[in-house]
Short mmCIF file of C-alpha atoms in Angstrom, two decimals:
data_model
loop_
_atom_site.label_atom_id
_atom_site.label_comp_id
_atom_site.label_asym_id
_atom_site.label_seq_id
_atom_site.Cartn_x
_atom_site.Cartn_y
_atom_site.Cartn_z
CA MET A 1 9.86 229.23 81.00
CA LYS A 2 12.21 226.33 80.19
CA LYS A 3 13.71 224.13 83.23
CA TYR A 4 17.54 224.33 83.35
CA ILE A 5 19.78 221.37 84.60
CA LEU A 6 22.08 223.19 86.87
CA ILE A 7 25.57 222.63 85.52
CA PHE A 8 28.31 223.51 88.26
CA THR A 9 31.41 225.08 86.90
CA ALA A 10 34.68 223.66 88.05
CA ALA A 11 35.11 226.52 90.41
CA SER A 12 32.12 225.49 92.61
CA ALA A 13 34.11 222.38 93.35
CA MET A 14 37.69 223.34 93.61
CA MET A 15 39.45 221.25 96.25
CA PHE A 16 42.59 222.15 98.07
CA ALA A 17 45.56 219.46 98.77
CA SER A 18 45.09 215.92 97.68
CA CYS A 19 44.90 213.14 100.37
CA SER A 20 44.44 215.07 103.53
CA SER A 21 41.59 216.60 105.29
CA ASP A 22 41.51 219.95 103.71
CA TYR A 23 40.57 217.60 100.39
CA LEU A 24 37.19 218.33 101.11
CA ASP A 25 37.65 222.19 101.42
CA THR A 26 35.83 224.13 98.66
CA VAL A 27 35.50 227.71 97.54
CA PRO A 28 31.92 228.84 97.17
CA ASN A 29 30.80 229.41 93.53
CA ASP A 30 30.17 232.97 94.13
CA GLN A 31 33.69 233.88 95.47
CA VAL A 32 35.62 232.52 92.42
CA SER A 33 35.49 233.79 89.08
CA THR A 34 36.09 231.91 85.80
CA SER A 35 39.32 233.81 85.24
CA THR A 36 40.70 233.20 88.62
CA ALA A 37 39.54 229.73 88.77
CA PHE A 38 41.62 228.95 85.90
CA SER A 39 44.37 231.69 85.91
CA THR A 40 47.04 229.15 86.58
CA THR A 41 47.80 225.62 85.74
CA GLU A 42 47.76 225.02 89.88
CA ASN A 43 44.35 226.08 90.03
CA CYS A 44 43.34 223.72 86.77
CA ALA A 45 44.70 220.87 88.75
CA LEU A 46 42.55 221.76 91.87
CA ALA A 47 39.50 222.22 89.95
CA LEU A 48 40.09 218.04 88.48
CA ASN A 49 40.75 217.38 92.26
CA GLY A 50 37.33 218.84 92.69
CA VAL A 51 36.13 216.53 89.82
CA ALA A 52 37.57 213.48 91.50
CA LYS A 53 35.93 214.27 94.67
CA MET A 54 32.51 214.84 92.73
CA MET A 55 33.03 210.72 92.37
CA THR A 56 32.14 210.30 95.78
CA GLN A 57 29.69 213.02 97.16
CA GLN A 58 25.90 212.90 97.85
CA TYR A 59 23.46 213.93 95.34
CA LEU A 60 19.79 214.70 94.68
CA SER A 61 19.28 214.86 98.41
CA SER A 62 19.00 210.98 98.43
CA GLN A 63 20.79 208.92 100.82
CA GLY A 64 21.87 206.45 98.09
CA MET A 65 22.86 208.73 95.35
CA ASN A 66 26.51 208.89 95.88
CA GLY A 67 28.74 209.40 92.81
CA GLU A 68 30.50 206.39 91.18
CA GLY A 69 29.28 203.86 93.86
CA THR A 70 25.84 204.28 92.78
CA ILE A 71 26.38 203.74 89.13
CA MET A 72 28.46 200.56 90.21
CA ASN A 73 25.62 199.21 92.69
CA TRP A 74 22.22 200.46 91.53
CA TYR A 75 22.79 200.56 87.90
CA ASN A 76 25.12 197.41 87.40
CA ASN A 77 25.44 195.00 90.61
CA TYR A 78 21.75 195.18 91.60
CA THR A 79 20.21 194.58 88.30
CA GLY A 80 22.51 192.33 86.79
CA ASN A 81 22.82 188.36 86.55
CA ASP A 82 25.05 187.24 88.73
CA THR A 83 24.63 189.45 92.01
CA GLN A 84 21.76 189.08 94.72
CA LYS A 85 21.05 191.65 97.17
CA CYS A 86 19.75 188.94 99.83
CA ASN A 87 16.06 189.83 100.57
CA LEU A 88 15.52 193.35 99.52
CA THR A 89 12.26 192.51 97.86
CA GLY A 90 11.19 195.82 98.42
CA TRP A 91 13.84 197.08 95.62
CA SER A 92 12.27 194.60 93.07
CA SER A 93 11.32 196.90 90.69
CA ILE A 94 14.68 198.29 90.43
CA ILE A 95 16.69 195.16 90.99
CA ASN A 96 14.51 193.33 88.34
CA ASN A 97 15.04 195.98 85.35
CA LEU A 98 11.23 197.03 85.24
CA ALA A 99 10.30 199.15 82.22
CA THR A 100 7.89 200.95 84.58
CA TYR A 101 11.35 202.76 86.10
CA LYS A 102 13.59 202.31 82.77
CA ASN A 103 10.89 204.26 80.47
CA SER A 104 10.27 206.73 83.20
CA LYS A 105 11.16 210.45 82.29
CA THR A 106 10.58 211.62 85.83
CA SER A 107 11.91 209.03 88.17
CA SER A 108 15.25 210.18 90.04
CA TYR A 109 16.49 206.58 89.26
CA GLY A 110 16.70 207.67 85.37
CA TYR A 111 17.73 211.08 86.14
CA TYR A 112 20.60 210.41 88.07
CA PRO A 113 23.37 209.41 86.00
CA TRP A 114 22.35 211.95 83.31
CA TYR A 115 22.49 214.84 85.97
CA TYR A 116 25.82 213.39 87.20
CA TYR A 117 27.81 212.51 84.25
CA TYR A 118 26.86 216.11 82.53
CA LYS A 119 28.08 217.64 85.89
CA ILE A 120 31.13 216.23 85.46
CA ILE A 121 31.49 216.89 82.04
CA GLY A 122 30.61 220.54 82.41
CA ASN A 123 33.26 220.67 84.72
CA VAL A 124 36.03 219.20 82.69
CA ASN A 125 35.06 221.29 79.61
CA GLN A 126 35.75 224.53 81.82
CA VAL A 127 39.34 223.03 82.16
CA ILE A 128 39.66 222.06 78.43
CA ASP A 129 38.51 225.46 77.36
CA ASN A 130 41.01 227.33 79.69
CA VAL A 131 43.90 225.52 80.68
CA ASP A 132 45.73 226.98 77.35
CA ALA A 133 45.45 230.34 78.47
CA ALA A 134 46.53 229.76 82.30
CA THR A 135 50.06 230.56 83.63
CA GLY A 136 52.24 227.64 84.01
CA THR A 137 54.23 225.37 81.97
CA ASP A 138 53.21 223.94 78.55
CA SER A 139 54.13 220.42 80.14
CA ASP A 140 51.66 220.92 82.99
CA LYS A 141 48.84 222.39 80.57
CA ALA A 142 49.42 219.23 78.61
CA PHE A 143 48.82 216.87 81.59
CA ILE A 144 46.01 218.68 82.87
CA LYS A 145 44.35 218.74 79.38
CA GLY A 146 44.87 215.04 78.97
CA GLN A 147 43.51 214.39 82.34
CA ALA A 148 40.25 216.74 81.86
CA LEU A 149 39.61 214.89 78.31
CA THR A 150 40.05 211.40 79.72
CA TYR A 151 37.43 212.39 82.46
CA ARG A 152 35.08 213.48 79.68
CA ALA A 153 35.44 210.48 77.55
CA TYR A 154 34.87 208.00 80.81
CA ALA A 155 31.56 210.24 81.45
CA PHE A 156 30.58 209.93 77.68
CA TYR A 157 31.11 206.24 77.84
CA ARG A 158 29.10 205.73 80.93
CA LEU A 159 26.10 207.53 79.58
CA ALA A 160 26.25 205.59 76.34
CA THR A 161 26.05 202.57 78.10
CA LEU A 162 22.95 203.65 80.37
CA TYR A 163 20.96 205.53 77.88
CA SER A 164 21.53 204.07 74.41
CA VAL A 165 20.94 200.85 72.67
CA ARG A 166 23.71 198.11 72.71
CA TRP A 167 26.34 198.45 69.72
CA CYS A 168 25.14 195.30 68.04
CA ASP A 169 21.47 196.71 68.11
CA SER A 170 22.64 199.85 66.90
CA GLU A 171 22.87 199.38 62.87
CA ASN A 172 26.42 200.21 63.05
CA GLY A 173 26.17 203.04 65.21
CA ALA A 174 23.09 204.92 63.52
CA ALA A 175 20.85 204.61 66.48
CA ASN A 176 20.91 207.62 68.99
CA GLY A 177 23.74 208.08 71.47
CA VAL A 178 23.84 211.08 73.63
CA VAL A 179 24.26 215.09 73.69
CA LEU A 180 27.90 215.76 72.98
CA ARG A 181 28.27 219.08 74.93
CA ILE A 182 32.14 219.28 74.64
CA ASN A 183 32.43 223.07 74.86
CA SER A 184 31.91 225.83 77.74
CA THR A 185 32.13 228.96 76.09
CA ASN A 186 28.70 229.93 76.74
CA PRO A 187 26.59 227.32 78.05
CA VAL A 188 23.14 228.70 77.35
CA GLU A 189 24.30 228.63 73.70
CA THR A 190 24.50 224.96 74.11
CA LEU A 191 21.81 223.89 75.57
CA ASP A 192 19.56 223.02 72.77
CA MET A 193 21.63 220.24 71.03
CA PRO A 194 20.19 217.05 69.49
CA LEU A 195 21.01 213.52 70.28
CA SER A 196 24.37 212.62 68.35
CA THR A 197 24.51 208.88 66.99
CA LEU A 198 25.85 206.32 68.77
CA GLY A 199 28.72 206.06 66.19
CA GLU A 200 29.56 209.78 66.77
CA THR A 201 29.49 209.33 70.47
CA PHE A 202 31.96 206.85 70.40
CA ALA A 203 33.95 208.65 67.54
CA GLN A 204 33.87 211.49 70.25
CA ILE A 205 35.24 208.87 73.04
CA TYR A 206 38.14 207.78 71.06
CA LYS A 207 38.84 211.50 69.73
CA ASP A 208 39.19 213.02 73.66
CA ILE A 209 41.12 209.84 74.34
CA ASP A 210 43.61 209.83 71.39
CA ASP A 211 43.98 213.62 71.82
CA ALA A 212 44.64 212.93 75.82
CA ILE A 213 47.26 210.34 74.83
CA ALA A 214 49.06 212.71 72.59
CA LEU A 215 49.16 215.58 75.49
CA PHE A 216 50.25 213.17 77.98
CA GLY A 217 53.04 212.17 75.44
CA LYS A 218 54.16 215.61 75.27
CA SER A 219 54.33 216.34 79.01
CA GLU A 220 56.71 215.61 81.68
CA GLY A 221 54.17 215.74 84.26
CA LYS A 222 53.07 212.43 86.30
CA ARG A 223 50.15 211.96 88.98
CA GLY A 224 51.68 211.58 92.61
CA ALA A 225 52.40 208.33 94.12
CA ASN A 226 49.06 208.24 95.95
CA GLU A 227 46.77 209.98 93.43
CA PHE A 228 45.38 206.89 92.10
CA TYR A 229 41.72 209.02 92.11
CA LEU A 230 43.33 211.04 89.13
CA PRO A 231 43.52 209.76 85.30
CA ASP A 232 47.12 209.36 83.66
CA LEU A 233 48.25 207.68 80.23
CA SER A 234 47.34 204.46 81.53
CA VAL A 235 43.78 205.36 82.46
CA ALA A 236 43.48 206.86 78.75
CA TYR A 237 44.17 203.88 77.23
CA ALA A 238 42.06 201.76 79.59
CA VAL A 239 38.97 203.78 79.27
CA LYS A 240 39.35 203.49 75.12
CA ALA A 241 40.00 199.78 75.67
CA ARG A 242 36.79 199.37 77.75
CA ALA A 243 34.76 201.63 75.15
CA ALA A 244 36.25 199.46 72.21
CA LEU A 245 35.14 196.32 74.00
CA TYR A 246 31.67 198.07 74.05
CA ARG A 247 31.76 199.26 70.65
CA GLU A 248 32.57 195.55 69.50
CA ASP A 249 36.11 196.99 68.06
CA TRP A 250 38.19 194.17 69.03
CA ALA A 251 41.57 195.18 67.52
CA THR A 252 41.83 198.69 69.33
CA ALA A 253 40.42 197.03 72.39
CA ALA A 254 43.23 193.97 72.43
CA GLU A 255 45.66 196.89 71.29
CA CYS A 256 44.71 199.62 74.17
CA ALA A 257 44.33 196.74 76.97
CA ALA A 258 47.79 195.78 76.63
CA LYS A 259 49.10 199.36 76.39
CA ALA A 260 46.83 200.24 79.50
CA ARG A 261 48.34 197.55 81.77
CA ALA A 262 52.11 198.04 80.82
CA GLY A 263 53.94 198.44 84.29
CA TYR A 264 51.31 197.28 86.52
CA LYS A 265 52.00 194.30 88.49
CA LEU A 266 48.70 191.97 89.26
CA MET A 267 47.60 191.50 92.78
CA SER A 268 48.38 188.58 95.07
CA ALA A 269 46.18 186.35 96.45
CA GLU A 270 46.42 187.70 99.69
CA GLU A 271 45.92 191.19 98.12
CA TYR A 272 42.53 190.09 96.28
CA ALA A 273 41.34 189.04 99.83
CA ALA A 274 42.21 192.32 101.76
CA GLY A 275 38.63 193.97 101.26
CA PHE A 276 38.88 195.79 98.06
CA ASN A 277 38.87 199.20 100.02
CA ALA A 278 42.53 200.55 99.40
CA PRO A 279 44.91 201.13 96.52
CA ASN A 280 47.43 198.02 95.62
CA SER A 281 49.67 197.65 92.89
CA GLU A 282 47.12 196.71 90.41
CA TRP A 283 44.55 199.58 90.93
CA MET A 284 44.84 202.03 87.83
CA TRP A 285 41.77 204.44 88.79
CA GLY A 286 39.56 204.70 91.63
CA VAL A 287 37.93 206.92 93.90
CA TYR A 288 39.29 208.07 97.18
CA GLU A 289 37.69 208.05 100.50
CA ALA A 290 39.22 208.61 104.05
CA GLU A 291 37.70 208.41 107.39
CA ASP A 292 38.11 211.88 108.14
CA GLN A 293 36.30 212.44 104.56
CA THR A 294 33.59 209.65 104.92
CA LEU A 295 30.16 209.90 103.37
CA TYR A 296 28.97 207.92 106.35
CA TYR A 297 25.57 205.71 105.59
CA TYR A 298 25.81 207.29 102.03
CA SER A 299 29.22 205.41 101.30
CA TYR A 300 29.72 203.15 98.80
CA PHE A 301 30.55 200.22 101.29
CA ALA A 302 27.66 201.17 103.03
CA TYR A 303 25.51 199.51 100.20
CA ILE A 304 27.94 196.69 99.57
CA GLY A 305 30.48 196.09 102.45
CA ALA A 306 30.30 192.67 104.19
CA ASN A 307 31.27 193.96 107.51
CA SER A 308 29.35 197.30 107.39
CA SER A 309 27.48 198.55 110.14
CA ALA A 310 24.66 200.03 108.01
CA SER A 311 21.39 198.10 108.29
CA ILE A 312 21.19 197.74 104.43
CA CYS A 313 24.36 195.52 104.67
CA ARG A 314 23.66 193.87 107.95
CA SER A 315 20.07 192.98 107.21
CA TYR A 316 20.30 192.47 103.05
CA PRO A 317 24.17 191.28 102.30
CA PHE A 318 25.08 190.99 98.58
CA ALA A 319 25.53 187.19 97.44
CA ILE A 320 26.95 185.51 94.48
CA SER A 321 24.55 183.61 91.77
CA LYS A 322 24.92 179.69 92.77
CA GLU A 323 25.07 179.25 89.35
CA LEU A 324 28.14 181.07 88.52
CA ILE A 325 30.06 180.30 91.58
CA ASP A 326 29.50 176.65 90.75
CA LYS A 327 31.56 176.96 87.60
CA ILE A 328 34.72 178.03 89.26
CA PRO A 329 36.98 174.91 90.90
CA ALA A 330 37.10 174.43 94.48
CA THR A 331 41.09 175.03 94.16
CA ASP A 332 40.41 178.55 93.23
CA VAL A 333 41.30 180.61 96.75
CA ARG A 334 38.70 183.20 95.62
CA ARG A 335 35.88 180.74 96.45
CA ASN A 336 36.71 181.62 100.08
CA LEU A 337 35.48 184.82 99.60
CA TYR A 338 32.09 183.61 99.54
CA LEU A 339 29.76 181.46 102.03
CA VAL A 340 29.29 178.32 99.55
CA PRO A 341 27.30 175.74 101.39
CA GLN A 342 29.81 172.35 101.65
CA SER A 343 27.13 169.93 102.10
CA ASP A 344 23.30 169.29 101.48
CA LYS A 345 22.89 169.32 105.07
CA GLU A 346 24.31 172.94 105.02
CA PHE A 347 22.27 174.22 101.97
CA LYS A 348 18.78 172.85 103.65
CA GLU A 349 19.76 175.29 106.55
CA MET A 350 18.72 178.07 104.69
CA ASN A 351 15.00 179.39 104.77
CA SER A 352 13.32 180.22 101.05
CA ALA A 353 15.20 183.49 101.43
CA GLY A 354 18.43 181.96 101.99
CA ARG A 355 18.95 183.05 105.33
CA THR A 356 20.40 180.79 107.98
CA THR A 357 20.04 181.14 111.65
CA LYS A 358 21.88 177.94 112.84
CA GLY A 359 24.13 175.30 111.83
CA THR A 360 27.57 174.85 110.47
CA MET A 361 27.37 177.23 107.85
CA PHE A 362 25.97 180.06 110.09
CA THR A 363 28.76 179.54 112.22
CA ARG A 364 31.28 179.95 109.53
CA GLY A 365 29.47 182.76 108.23
CA LYS A 366 29.51 184.40 111.87
CA GLU A 367 32.93 183.36 112.81
CA SER A 368 34.74 184.40 109.14
CA GLY A 369 35.99 187.81 110.58
CA TYR A 370 34.18 189.32 107.51
CA VAL A 371 31.21 190.21 109.00
CA TYR A 372 29.44 192.73 111.64
CA SER A 373 28.48 191.47 114.57
CA THR A 374 24.85 191.67 114.14
CA SER A 375 24.68 190.83 110.33
CA TYR A 376 22.54 188.39 109.23
CA ILE A 377 23.94 185.27 107.39
CA PHE A 378 22.69 184.05 103.94
CA GLY A 379 24.12 181.20 101.72
CA TYR A 380 26.43 182.58 98.98
CA MET A 381 27.10 185.88 100.70
CA GLN A 382 30.04 187.43 99.61
CA PHE A 383 33.49 188.75 101.74
CA LYS A 384 35.08 190.20 99.08
CA LEU A 385 34.11 193.65 99.50
CA ARG A 386 34.51 195.23 102.81
CA ALA A 387 34.62 198.51 104.45
CA ALA A 388 38.06 200.08 105.71
CA PHE A 389 36.12 202.19 108.42
CA MET A 390 32.49 201.92 109.82
CA PRO A 391 29.53 202.48 108.65
CA GLY A 392 30.68 202.19 105.11
CA GLY A 393 33.83 203.83 104.29
CA GLY A 394 36.68 203.30 102.00
CA SER A 395 38.23 203.99 98.59
CA PHE A 396 37.18 201.75 95.66
CA ASN A 397 38.67 200.94 92.37
CA LEU A 398 37.09 201.95 89.06
CA PHE A 399 39.82 200.11 86.66
CA ARG A 400 42.32 197.30 87.53
CA ALA A 401 44.92 195.75 85.29
CA SER A 402 43.48 192.43 85.46
CA GLU A 403 40.29 193.85 83.57
CA MET A 404 42.94 194.71 80.94
CA TYR A 405 43.95 191.03 80.48
CA TYR A 406 40.52 190.10 80.33
CA ILE A 407 39.49 192.80 77.52
CA GLU A 408 42.61 191.62 75.30
CA ALA A 409 41.66 187.96 76.03
CA GLU A 410 37.94 188.71 75.17
CA ALA A 411 39.27 190.60 71.90
CA ASP A 412 41.55 187.97 70.74
CA CYS A 413 38.85 185.23 70.97
CA HIS A 414 36.66 187.30 68.43
CA LEU A 415 40.05 187.95 66.59
CA GLY A 416 40.53 184.00 66.06
CA LYS A 417 43.91 184.74 68.06
CA ASP A 418 42.79 181.76 70.72
CA ALA A 419 46.49 180.93 71.68
CA GLU A 420 46.79 184.36 72.73
CA ALA A 421 43.57 184.50 74.74
CA GLN A 422 44.35 181.10 76.48
CA GLN A 423 47.66 182.50 77.81
CA LEU A 424 46.13 185.75 78.99
CA LEU A 425 43.46 183.58 80.83
CA TYR A 426 46.04 181.61 82.11
CA ASP A 427 48.10 184.58 83.54
CA VAL A 428 45.34 186.19 85.40
CA THR A 429 44.06 182.95 86.87
CA LYS A 430 47.11 180.63 87.87
CA ARG A 431 48.04 182.94 90.83
CA PHE A 432 44.44 181.99 92.56
CA ASP A 433 44.42 178.58 91.51
CA ALA A 434 47.54 176.34 91.62
CA SER A 435 45.79 173.64 89.77
CA TYR A 436 44.66 175.42 86.95
CA THR A 437 46.22 174.86 83.56
CA LYS A 438 46.14 176.65 80.28
CA SER A 439 42.65 176.23 78.41
CA SER A 440 43.04 174.09 75.51
CA LYS A 441 39.49 175.19 74.58
CA THR A 442 38.95 177.50 71.16
CA GLY A 443 36.64 179.63 69.74
CA ALA A 444 33.00 179.91 71.37
CA GLU A 445 33.78 177.88 74.22
CA LEU A 446 36.99 179.61 75.09
CA LEU A 447 35.23 182.78 75.22
CA ASP A 448 32.58 181.46 77.35
CA GLU A 449 35.36 180.59 79.63
CA VAL A 450 37.14 183.78 79.41
CA THR A 451 33.76 185.56 80.44
CA THR A 452 32.91 183.36 83.15
CA TYR A 453 36.28 183.71 85.08
CA ARG A 454 35.61 187.76 84.11
CA ARG A 455 32.06 187.68 86.07
CA PHE A 456 33.60 185.77 89.03
CA ASP A 457 36.98 187.90 89.22
CA PHE A 458 35.15 191.47 88.97
CA PHE A 459 31.95 190.01 91.10
CA GLY A 460 30.50 193.18 92.85
CA GLU A 461 32.71 195.71 91.17
CA GLY A 462 29.95 196.98 88.89
CA PHE A 463 30.28 195.38 85.62
CA ASP A 464 27.32 192.55 85.92
CA TRP A 465 24.29 194.44 84.00
CA THR A 466 26.58 196.38 81.60
CA ASP A 467 28.62 193.35 80.48
CA PHE A 468 25.39 191.28 79.79
CA LYS A 469 23.98 194.21 77.60
CA ARG A 470 27.09 194.21 75.82
CA TRP A 471 26.93 190.28 75.30
CA ASN A 472 23.33 190.53 74.32
CA LYS A 473 22.68 187.76 76.76
CA ASP A 474 19.50 187.36 78.62
CA ILE A 475 19.43 187.65 82.36
CA VAL A 476 18.58 184.49 84.24
CA ARG A 477 18.20 184.27 87.62
CA LYS A 478 17.44 180.57 88.90
CA LYS A 479 15.20 180.26 92.02
CA LEU A 480 16.66 178.63 95.46
CA GLU A 481 14.64 175.62 95.87
CA VAL A 482 16.20 174.45 99.32
CA SER A 483 14.52 170.85 99.53
CA LYS A 484 16.94 170.39 96.45
CA GLY A 485 20.25 170.91 98.39
CA LEU A 486 23.13 171.69 96.06
CA ALA A 487 21.09 169.97 93.28
CA SER A 488 18.65 173.45 93.55
CA PRO A 489 19.13 175.10 90.04
CA GLY A 490 19.95 178.52 92.02
CA SER A 491 20.13 180.37 94.68
CA PHE A 492 17.68 183.88 93.97
CA HIS A 493 14.76 184.67 96.12
CA SER A 494 11.59 183.83 94.15
CA THR A 495 11.08 187.63 93.81
CA PHE A 496 14.19 187.98 91.93
CA ALA A 497 14.31 184.73 90.12
CA ILE A 498 13.46 186.12 86.60
CA THR A 499 14.34 186.23 82.98
CA ILE A 500 15.03 189.15 81.33
CA LYS A 501 15.31 188.74 77.32
CA ALA A 502 18.02 190.26 75.65
CA ASN A 503 15.51 191.76 73.02
CA GLU A 504 13.23 193.27 75.77
CA TYR A 505 14.96 196.63 74.98
CA THR A 506 12.57 198.72 77.17
CA ARG A 507 14.36 196.94 80.14
CA TRP A 508 18.11 197.60 78.84
CA GLN A 509 17.96 201.41 78.22
CA TRP A 510 17.11 204.24 80.19
CA ALA A 511 14.82 206.73 79.22
CA ILE A 512 16.27 210.19 78.88
CA PRO A 513 14.86 212.48 81.62
CA ASN A 514 12.56 215.39 81.22
CA LYS A 515 14.80 217.35 82.89
CA GLU A 516 16.81 217.15 79.66
CA THR A 517 13.80 217.36 77.47
CA ASP A 518 11.61 220.20 78.88
CA TYR A 519 14.65 222.43 78.04
CA ASN A 520 16.52 221.01 75.14
CA ASP A 521 13.80 221.80 72.22
CA LEU A 522 15.82 219.66 69.82
CA ILE A 523 15.46 216.21 71.38
CA ALA A 524 11.62 215.16 71.36
CA GLU A 525 10.21 214.54 74.50
#
């Protein structure tokens, strides 16, 4: 007998209201039929509200599997080039991208993203296939369907970045992509499906977004003022811009990024330092979490928050790479959100793992106001990302307007539009550094400056590993050598001080889990 992945229908995740305590209320799957669940546009909208909630739920009976936050932390931050989970050597197999995990078809780490994103896809397919027949206005139907298509495109994009090769290694899209399940008429009939090519996968992402954009254009609907956790037209353009950048479709990336950020105001330096746990004028799309709906120790900030009371944050804080932050001028106020040693003396206060227990840097860390009272202090630890409430709760962003500037600038570099890229980088950097002048660099040097600032600006926001994958760059983490002081080549614990070559393909691609191949006869095991 074949095994099956459990794909929940939208009815099993319908949520009522938006940002109030009953946002968590659910209607059990056995109490709501499909015809009832999607009988009205109001119900279809509630089903999409449920999909938003899926992005911040516990999965697989595992503390760490918490929706979108896990994808950002475990699959992008922990495993990347610029971030260190200080002294967490027990997780080195995951953090170091060992092929034993990447190639395992039975590991929960390999299974989780597949399960999670196809759960989202299964739910939004129900909305896409049923909303046209629902009772309600054509305007509402168009808006809801556009939102559902945007979710699906985003999920396919995430799957492609994890389970497929990078675009530049795909022979122009001929390599394997993912399974394109795009209907819900009878799930049993769609279980046996082959892998599409990577080219077909991105074609479907583009189609979903283009259809969504057209539907948003036909609708008078808008998301509510506080509904940042739901997609809209700007988010659709943002998803396509991000996907196009990964696909190396530079013109499309630049065009969509410019359209996506229209109407958004970039956050101020003060807002940037506020903890990244509540929406502001720059947030385009995010994940909602309130104190009366928290996941407690399962929350996103319970794994990354500088001030979190969770032990994995108190004892093993996140830190930025010395090599990266050394490239950023001291005049950039964002550097104040990291505990950077200010002298050889301070540097040598650290032990070989980077921890300091006394001295001026220790005092600066303890008195920063950004850490929990019993938190360990490590050099280069971050204060940027902080919980809104304990032990690790708060909302977090998936897309913000600054990313669109960087996408457009990076694409312009590839298009030979250096002047445009220089201006975009200036626009997104000057508010943090009064001394910053417009770059005069061109070509590869300008691209390096753009990507360096992107890495710094989005530290800890879930881009590290994916960016290095698509850039076809080696991950190079340099060892902390305390005796050398500020001349130390790096800041990483020796366990994490490794090099992962861009052509070590088994460490850049997750294996498709056996919970897919066991029941899908059209994918070879």
